[in-house]
mmCIF file of C-alpha atoms and ligand atoms in Angstrom:
data_model
loop_
_atom_site.group_PDB
_atom_site.id
_atom_site.type_symbol
_atom_site.label_atom_id
_atom_site.label_comp_id
_atom_site.label_asym_id
_atom_site.label_seq_id
_atom_site.Cartn_x
_atom_site.Cartn_y
_atom_site.Cartn_z
ATOM 1 C CA MET A 22 -33.519 -146.937 -25.561
ATOM 2 C CA ALA A 23 -33.911 -149.090 -28.693
ATOM 3 C CA ASP A 24 -33.260 -152.738 -28.790
ATOM 4 C CA ARG A 25 -30.124 -152.291 -31.214
ATOM 5 C CA LYS A 26 -30.124 -156.782 -31.276
ATOM 6 C CA LYS A 27 -33.501 -156.416 -33.209
ATOM 7 C CA GLY A 28 -32.702 -153.980 -35.167
ATOM 8 C CA LEU A 29 -34.717 -151.231 -36.292
ATOM 9 C CA HIS A 30 -36.733 -150.172 -40.127
ATOM 10 C CA ILE A 31 -37.303 -146.027 -40.459
ATOM 11 C CA SER A 32 -39.599 -145.678 -43.482
ATOM 12 C CA PHE A 33 -39.825 -142.580 -45.273
ATOM 13 C CA GLU A 34 -43.102 -141.086 -46.924
ATOM 14 C CA GLY A 35 -44.177 -138.543 -49.257
ATOM 15 C CA ILE A 36 -46.368 -137.920 -52.408
ATOM 16 C CA ASP A 37 -44.293 -138.199 -55.592
ATOM 17 C CA GLY A 38 -41.488 -135.072 -55.962
ATOM 18 C CA SER A 39 -41.053 -134.967 -52.046
ATOM 19 C CA GLY A 40 -37.181 -135.275 -52.495
ATOM 20 C CA LYS A 41 -38.392 -139.519 -50.775
ATOM 21 C CA THR A 42 -35.378 -141.291 -52.559
ATOM 22 C CA THR A 43 -32.707 -138.449 -52.227
ATOM 23 C CA VAL A 44 -33.041 -138.192 -48.073
ATOM 24 C CA SER A 45 -33.239 -142.039 -47.720
ATOM 25 C CA THR A 46 -30.449 -142.682 -49.720
ATOM 26 C CA ASN A 47 -28.178 -139.677 -47.307
ATOM 27 C CA LEU A 48 -29.130 -141.112 -44.421
ATOM 28 C CA TYR A 49 -28.315 -144.584 -45.493
ATOM 29 C CA LEU A 50 -24.797 -143.887 -46.589
ATOM 30 C CA LYS A 51 -25.327 -141.771 -42.586
ATOM 31 C CA LEU A 52 -25.217 -144.593 -41.046
ATOM 32 C CA ARG A 53 -23.036 -147.357 -43.073
ATOM 33 C CA GLU A 54 -20.250 -143.825 -42.952
ATOM 34 C CA LYS A 55 -20.661 -144.221 -38.691
ATOM 35 C CA GLY A 56 -20.601 -148.059 -39.154
ATOM 36 C CA TYR A 57 -24.349 -149.851 -38.663
ATOM 37 C CA PRO A 58 -25.096 -152.010 -40.733
ATOM 38 C CA CYS A 59 -27.588 -150.953 -42.874
ATOM 39 C CA PHE A 60 -29.772 -152.152 -45.388
ATOM 40 C CA TYR A 61 -31.811 -150.340 -48.691
ATOM 41 C CA THR A 62 -34.957 -150.895 -50.041
ATOM 42 C CA VAL A 63 -37.623 -149.839 -52.140
ATOM 43 C CA GLU A 64 -41.663 -149.718 -52.484
ATOM 44 C CA PRO A 65 -42.590 -151.188 -54.345
ATOM 45 C CA THR A 66 -40.713 -153.702 -54.514
ATOM 46 C CA PHE A 67 -38.474 -155.750 -58.622
ATOM 47 C CA MET A 68 -39.743 -158.954 -57.219
ATOM 48 C CA ARG A 69 -42.395 -160.994 -58.198
ATOM 49 C CA VAL A 70 -45.730 -158.583 -57.212
ATOM 50 C CA GLY A 71 -43.304 -155.642 -57.216
ATOM 51 C CA ALA A 72 -42.987 -155.892 -60.999
ATOM 52 C CA LEU A 73 -46.458 -156.835 -62.079
ATOM 53 C CA ILE A 74 -47.344 -152.822 -60.201
ATOM 54 C CA ARG A 75 -44.008 -151.843 -61.931
ATOM 55 C CA LEU A 76 -46.317 -152.506 -65.774
ATOM 56 C CA HIS A 77 -49.028 -151.242 -64.286
ATOM 57 C CA ALA A 78 -47.827 -148.079 -63.223
ATOM 58 C CA SER A 79 -46.065 -147.252 -66.556
ATOM 59 C CA ARG A 80 -48.598 -149.642 -69.032
ATOM 60 C CA ILE A 81 -52.178 -149.333 -67.361
ATOM 61 C CA ARG A 82 -54.045 -145.855 -66.185
ATOM 62 C CA ASN A 83 -57.034 -147.273 -64.854
ATOM 63 C CA ALA A 84 -56.259 -150.108 -62.910
ATOM 64 C CA PRO A 85 -59.340 -150.155 -59.751
ATOM 65 C CA GLN A 86 -57.338 -148.713 -57.702
ATOM 66 C CA TYR A 87 -58.757 -151.614 -55.220
ATOM 67 C CA TYR A 88 -56.764 -154.076 -58.037
ATOM 68 C CA LEU A 89 -53.710 -152.174 -56.951
ATOM 69 C CA ALA A 90 -54.405 -151.481 -53.236
ATOM 70 C CA LEU A 91 -54.111 -155.891 -52.642
ATOM 71 C CA LEU A 92 -51.356 -156.410 -55.102
ATOM 72 C CA PHE A 93 -49.353 -153.579 -53.511
ATOM 73 C CA ALA A 94 -50.734 -154.638 -49.959
ATOM 74 C CA ALA A 95 -49.318 -158.575 -51.362
ATOM 75 C CA ASP A 96 -46.075 -156.559 -52.656
ATOM 76 C CA ARG A 97 -45.313 -155.443 -48.791
ATOM 77 C CA VAL A 98 -46.328 -159.447 -47.418
ATOM 78 C CA GLU A 99 -43.320 -160.351 -49.576
ATOM 79 C CA HIS A 100 -41.043 -158.101 -48.995
ATOM 80 C CA TYR A 101 -41.877 -158.098 -45.634
ATOM 81 C CA GLU A 102 -40.905 -161.642 -45.287
ATOM 82 C CA ARG A 103 -38.230 -162.277 -47.485
ATOM 83 C CA ILE A 104 -36.486 -159.304 -46.743
ATOM 84 C CA ILE A 105 -36.678 -156.803 -44.392
ATOM 85 C CA ARG A 106 -37.777 -159.400 -41.306
ATOM 86 C CA LYS A 107 -34.205 -161.083 -42.232
ATOM 87 C CA ARG A 108 -32.493 -158.264 -42.250
ATOM 88 C CA LEU A 109 -34.595 -156.775 -38.835
ATOM 89 C CA GLU A 110 -33.443 -160.197 -37.194
ATOM 90 C CA LYS A 111 -29.867 -159.581 -37.979
ATOM 91 C CA GLY A 112 -30.385 -156.709 -35.998
ATOM 92 C CA TYR A 113 -29.560 -154.108 -39.508
ATOM 93 C CA PHE A 114 -31.698 -150.897 -39.433
ATOM 94 C CA VAL A 115 -33.179 -150.725 -43.015
ATOM 95 C CA ILE A 116 -34.230 -147.388 -44.924
ATOM 96 C CA SER A 117 -37.309 -147.618 -47.112
ATOM 97 C CA ASP A 118 -38.108 -145.617 -49.722
ATOM 98 C CA ARG A 119 -41.972 -145.791 -49.044
ATOM 99 C CA TYR A 120 -44.108 -149.321 -47.072
ATOM 100 C CA VAL A 121 -47.297 -149.228 -45.124
ATOM 101 C CA HIS A 122 -48.226 -145.481 -45.507
ATOM 102 C CA SER A 123 -48.590 -145.370 -49.074
ATOM 103 C CA SER A 124 -50.504 -147.366 -49.133
ATOM 104 C CA ILE A 125 -52.502 -145.764 -46.373
ATOM 105 C CA ALA A 126 -52.457 -141.893 -48.163
ATOM 106 C CA TYR A 127 -52.584 -143.231 -51.639
ATOM 107 C CA GLN A 128 -55.075 -145.925 -52.161
ATOM 108 C CA GLY A 129 -56.906 -144.740 -49.126
ATOM 109 C CA GLY A 130 -57.135 -141.590 -50.332
ATOM 110 C CA LEU A 131 -57.812 -142.068 -53.698
ATOM 111 C CA LEU A 132 -60.504 -144.195 -52.698
ATOM 112 C CA ASN A 133 -61.914 -142.588 -49.738
ATOM 113 C CA ASP A 134 -61.246 -145.263 -47.466
ATOM 114 C CA PRO A 135 -58.265 -145.702 -45.467
ATOM 115 C CA GLU A 136 -59.211 -147.813 -42.668
ATOM 116 C CA TRP A 137 -59.440 -150.484 -45.334
ATOM 117 C CA VAL A 138 -56.710 -150.449 -46.598
ATOM 118 C CA ARG A 139 -55.507 -150.598 -42.878
ATOM 119 C CA ILE A 140 -57.255 -153.781 -42.633
ATOM 120 C CA ILE A 141 -55.702 -155.263 -46.061
ATOM 121 C CA ASN A 142 -52.276 -154.811 -44.850
ATOM 122 C CA ASN A 143 -52.271 -155.766 -41.016
ATOM 123 C CA ARG A 144 -50.174 -158.615 -41.727
ATOM 124 C CA VAL A 145 -46.999 -156.565 -41.354
ATOM 125 C CA PRO A 146 -45.865 -155.241 -38.320
ATOM 126 C CA PRO A 147 -45.565 -150.613 -38.724
ATOM 127 C CA PRO A 148 -42.032 -148.866 -38.951
ATOM 128 C CA ASP A 149 -39.632 -148.538 -36.289
ATOM 129 C CA LEU A 150 -40.152 -143.885 -37.491
ATOM 130 C CA ALA A 151 -41.482 -142.822 -40.970
ATOM 131 C CA ILE A 152 -40.443 -139.616 -41.827
ATOM 132 C CA TYR A 153 -43.345 -137.752 -44.105
ATOM 133 C CA LEU A 154 -41.161 -135.242 -46.539
ATOM 134 C CA ASP A 155 -44.741 -132.742 -46.934
ATOM 135 C CA ILE A 156 -43.753 -130.155 -49.877
ATOM 136 C CA ASP A 157 -47.298 -128.258 -51.917
ATOM 137 C CA PRO A 158 -48.692 -130.778 -55.121
ATOM 138 C CA GLU A 159 -47.846 -128.286 -56.964
ATOM 139 C CA ASN A 160 -44.181 -127.914 -56.241
ATOM 140 C CA ALA A 161 -44.282 -131.076 -56.174
ATOM 141 C CA LEU A 162 -45.252 -131.269 -59.854
ATOM 142 C CA ARG A 163 -42.683 -128.783 -60.501
ATOM 143 C CA ARG A 164 -40.406 -130.621 -59.384
ATOM 144 C CA LYS A 165 -40.966 -133.279 -60.942
ATOM 145 C CA LYS A 166 -41.413 -133.020 -64.494
ATOM 146 C CA VAL A 167 -42.166 -136.335 -65.567
ATOM 147 C CA SER A 168 -45.609 -138.200 -65.547
ATOM 148 C CA GLY A 169 -46.866 -141.177 -64.045
ATOM 149 C CA PRO A 170 -49.739 -142.227 -63.184
ATOM 150 C CA PHE A 171 -50.735 -139.733 -59.149
ATOM 151 C CA GLU A 172 -49.520 -137.026 -60.776
ATOM 152 C CA ASP A 173 -52.350 -135.002 -60.742
ATOM 153 C CA ALA A 174 -52.551 -132.122 -58.019
ATOM 154 C CA SER A 175 -56.417 -132.926 -57.496
ATOM 155 C CA LEU A 176 -54.786 -137.315 -57.046
ATOM 156 C CA LEU A 177 -52.309 -135.697 -54.752
ATOM 157 C CA LYS A 178 -53.972 -133.059 -52.639
ATOM 158 C CA LYS A 179 -55.817 -135.969 -50.760
ATOM 159 C CA ILE A 180 -53.229 -138.283 -51.058
ATOM 160 C CA ARG A 181 -51.268 -135.451 -48.789
ATOM 161 C CA ARG A 182 -54.144 -135.322 -46.992
ATOM 162 C CA VAL A 183 -54.240 -138.505 -45.492
ATOM 163 C CA TYR A 184 -50.623 -137.595 -45.192
ATOM 164 C CA MET A 185 -51.438 -134.676 -42.899
ATOM 165 C CA GLU A 186 -53.963 -137.100 -40.490
ATOM 166 C CA LEU A 187 -50.463 -140.221 -40.016
ATOM 167 C CA VAL A 188 -49.342 -137.170 -38.931
ATOM 168 C CA GLU A 189 -51.859 -135.549 -36.406
ATOM 169 C CA ASN A 190 -51.956 -138.389 -34.975
ATOM 170 C CA GLY A 191 -48.612 -139.196 -34.604
ATOM 171 C CA GLU A 192 -48.238 -142.403 -36.936
ATOM 172 C CA LEU A 193 -45.498 -140.229 -39.543
ATOM 173 C CA VAL A 194 -43.235 -137.664 -37.987
ATOM 174 C CA MET A 195 -43.617 -134.501 -40.509
ATOM 175 C CA VAL A 196 -40.270 -132.521 -42.479
ATOM 176 C CA ASN A 197 -41.048 -130.298 -44.604
ATOM 177 C CA ALA A 198 -39.649 -130.651 -48.061
ATOM 178 C CA GLU A 199 -39.313 -126.897 -49.424
ATOM 179 C CA LYS A 200 -37.050 -126.058 -47.934
ATOM 180 C CA PRO A 201 -32.874 -126.351 -48.672
ATOM 181 C CA LEU A 202 -32.133 -130.202 -48.463
ATOM 182 C CA GLU A 203 -28.607 -128.715 -46.430
ATOM 183 C CA GLU A 204 -31.783 -128.344 -43.197
ATOM 184 C CA VAL A 205 -34.287 -130.810 -44.567
ATOM 185 C CA LEU A 206 -31.803 -133.693 -44.173
ATOM 186 C CA GLY A 207 -30.596 -132.000 -40.908
ATOM 187 C CA GLU A 208 -33.953 -131.586 -39.803
ATOM 188 C CA VAL A 209 -34.254 -136.202 -40.584
ATOM 189 C CA THR A 210 -31.292 -136.986 -39.088
ATOM 190 C CA LYS A 211 -31.912 -134.503 -35.907
ATOM 191 C CA ILE A 212 -34.967 -137.013 -36.031
ATOM 192 C CA VAL A 213 -33.390 -140.207 -36.409
ATOM 193 C CA GLU A 214 -31.063 -138.444 -33.799
ATOM 194 C CA SER A 215 -33.377 -137.801 -31.236
ATOM 195 C CA ARG A 216 -36.279 -141.074 -31.747
ATOM 196 C CA LEU A 217 -33.358 -143.928 -31.970
ATOM 197 C CA ASN A 218 -30.971 -142.344 -29.124
ATOM 198 C CA LEU A 219 -28.111 -142.763 -31.508
ATOM 199 C CA ASP A 220 -25.826 -140.251 -32.144
ATOM 200 C CA LEU A 221 -24.970 -139.117 -35.415
ATOM 201 C CA SER A 222 -23.014 -136.147 -36.394
ATOM 202 C CA SER A 223 -19.260 -135.950 -36.945
HETATM 203 P P1 LIG B 322 -41.899 -144.221 -56.455
HETATM 204 O O1 LIG B 322 -42.796 -142.694 -57.222
HETATM 205 O O2 LIG B 322 -41.789 -143.418 -54.828
HETATM 206 O O3 LIG B 322 -40.908 -144.499 -56.835
HETATM 207 O O4 LIG B 322 -43.611 -145.117 -56.022
HETATM 208 C C1 LIG B 322 -43.345 -146.065 -57.533
HETATM 209 C C2 LIG B 322 -45.152 -144.929 -57.105
HETATM 210 O O5 LIG B 322 -46.476 -145.893 -56.731
HETATM 211 C C3 LIG B 322 -46.208 -143.600 -56.493
HETATM 212 O O6 LIG B 322 -46.511 -143.240 -57.931
HETATM 213 C C4 LIG B 322 -46.859 -143.860 -55.674
HETATM 214 C C5 LIG B 322 -47.495 -145.601 -55.831
HETATM 215 N N1 LIG B 322 -47.114 -146.209 -54.986
HETATM 216 C C6 LIG B 322 -48.599 -146.069 -54.088
HETATM 217 O O7 LIG B 322 -49.910 -145.937 -54.543
HETATM 218 N N2 LIG B 322 -49.439 -147.475 -53.060
HETATM 219 C C7 LIG B 322 -47.908 -147.687 -52.440
HETATM 220 O O8 LIG B 322 -48.421 -148.480 -51.523
HETATM 221 C C8 LIG B 322 -46.614 -147.523 -52.802
HETATM 222 C C9 LIG B 322 -45.616 -148.449 -52.426
HETATM 223 C C10 LIG B 322 -46.531 -146.798 -54.021
#
């Protein structure tokens, strides 16, 4: 049984266009409806380093990945220390749209060096549960229709490959995000119930 006094951190992962925001928001609302104290957050953040990353992502397409990896890691330390840790100490469920596995998959995949990315992120603890929404990159690009820094099928394939390794080693729990939304939401609810020993049925 999970220690409720300590709170629980659930992160959502996936390539751009996998539906993370819709699915994570749905879980947040469901937990809130059940009366659990919960907090929703995203990475990159809107704090100091997060704002800098957002500027790079929108204006500078060729920023070196090593530099971006360090910025994402710095943003995460600030996120954890100033936001996540405090909420967990108060017993909240913290739902985050992206966390450490995004860096391992994106920067690790693009640099072909996930272990280095893991090392620079070892100042923050892993989440209690990380859910990965899997989608074929071509389908994700068709769904999203807007362009961002990593929206190229060959880059997304490299990123997906690392996510799959993280599923295989048990760090991520995979959900097929190509299924109809209601099914995806139902599967996510079941995973949260069984992994965290909760009852979210209405
Ligand atoms: P978003 O589309 O989920 O808002 O994420 C913004 C972009 O930042 C997305 O393309 C993924 C990327 N990203 C990384 O490359 N590494 C990271 O560590 C994080 C948190 C996001």
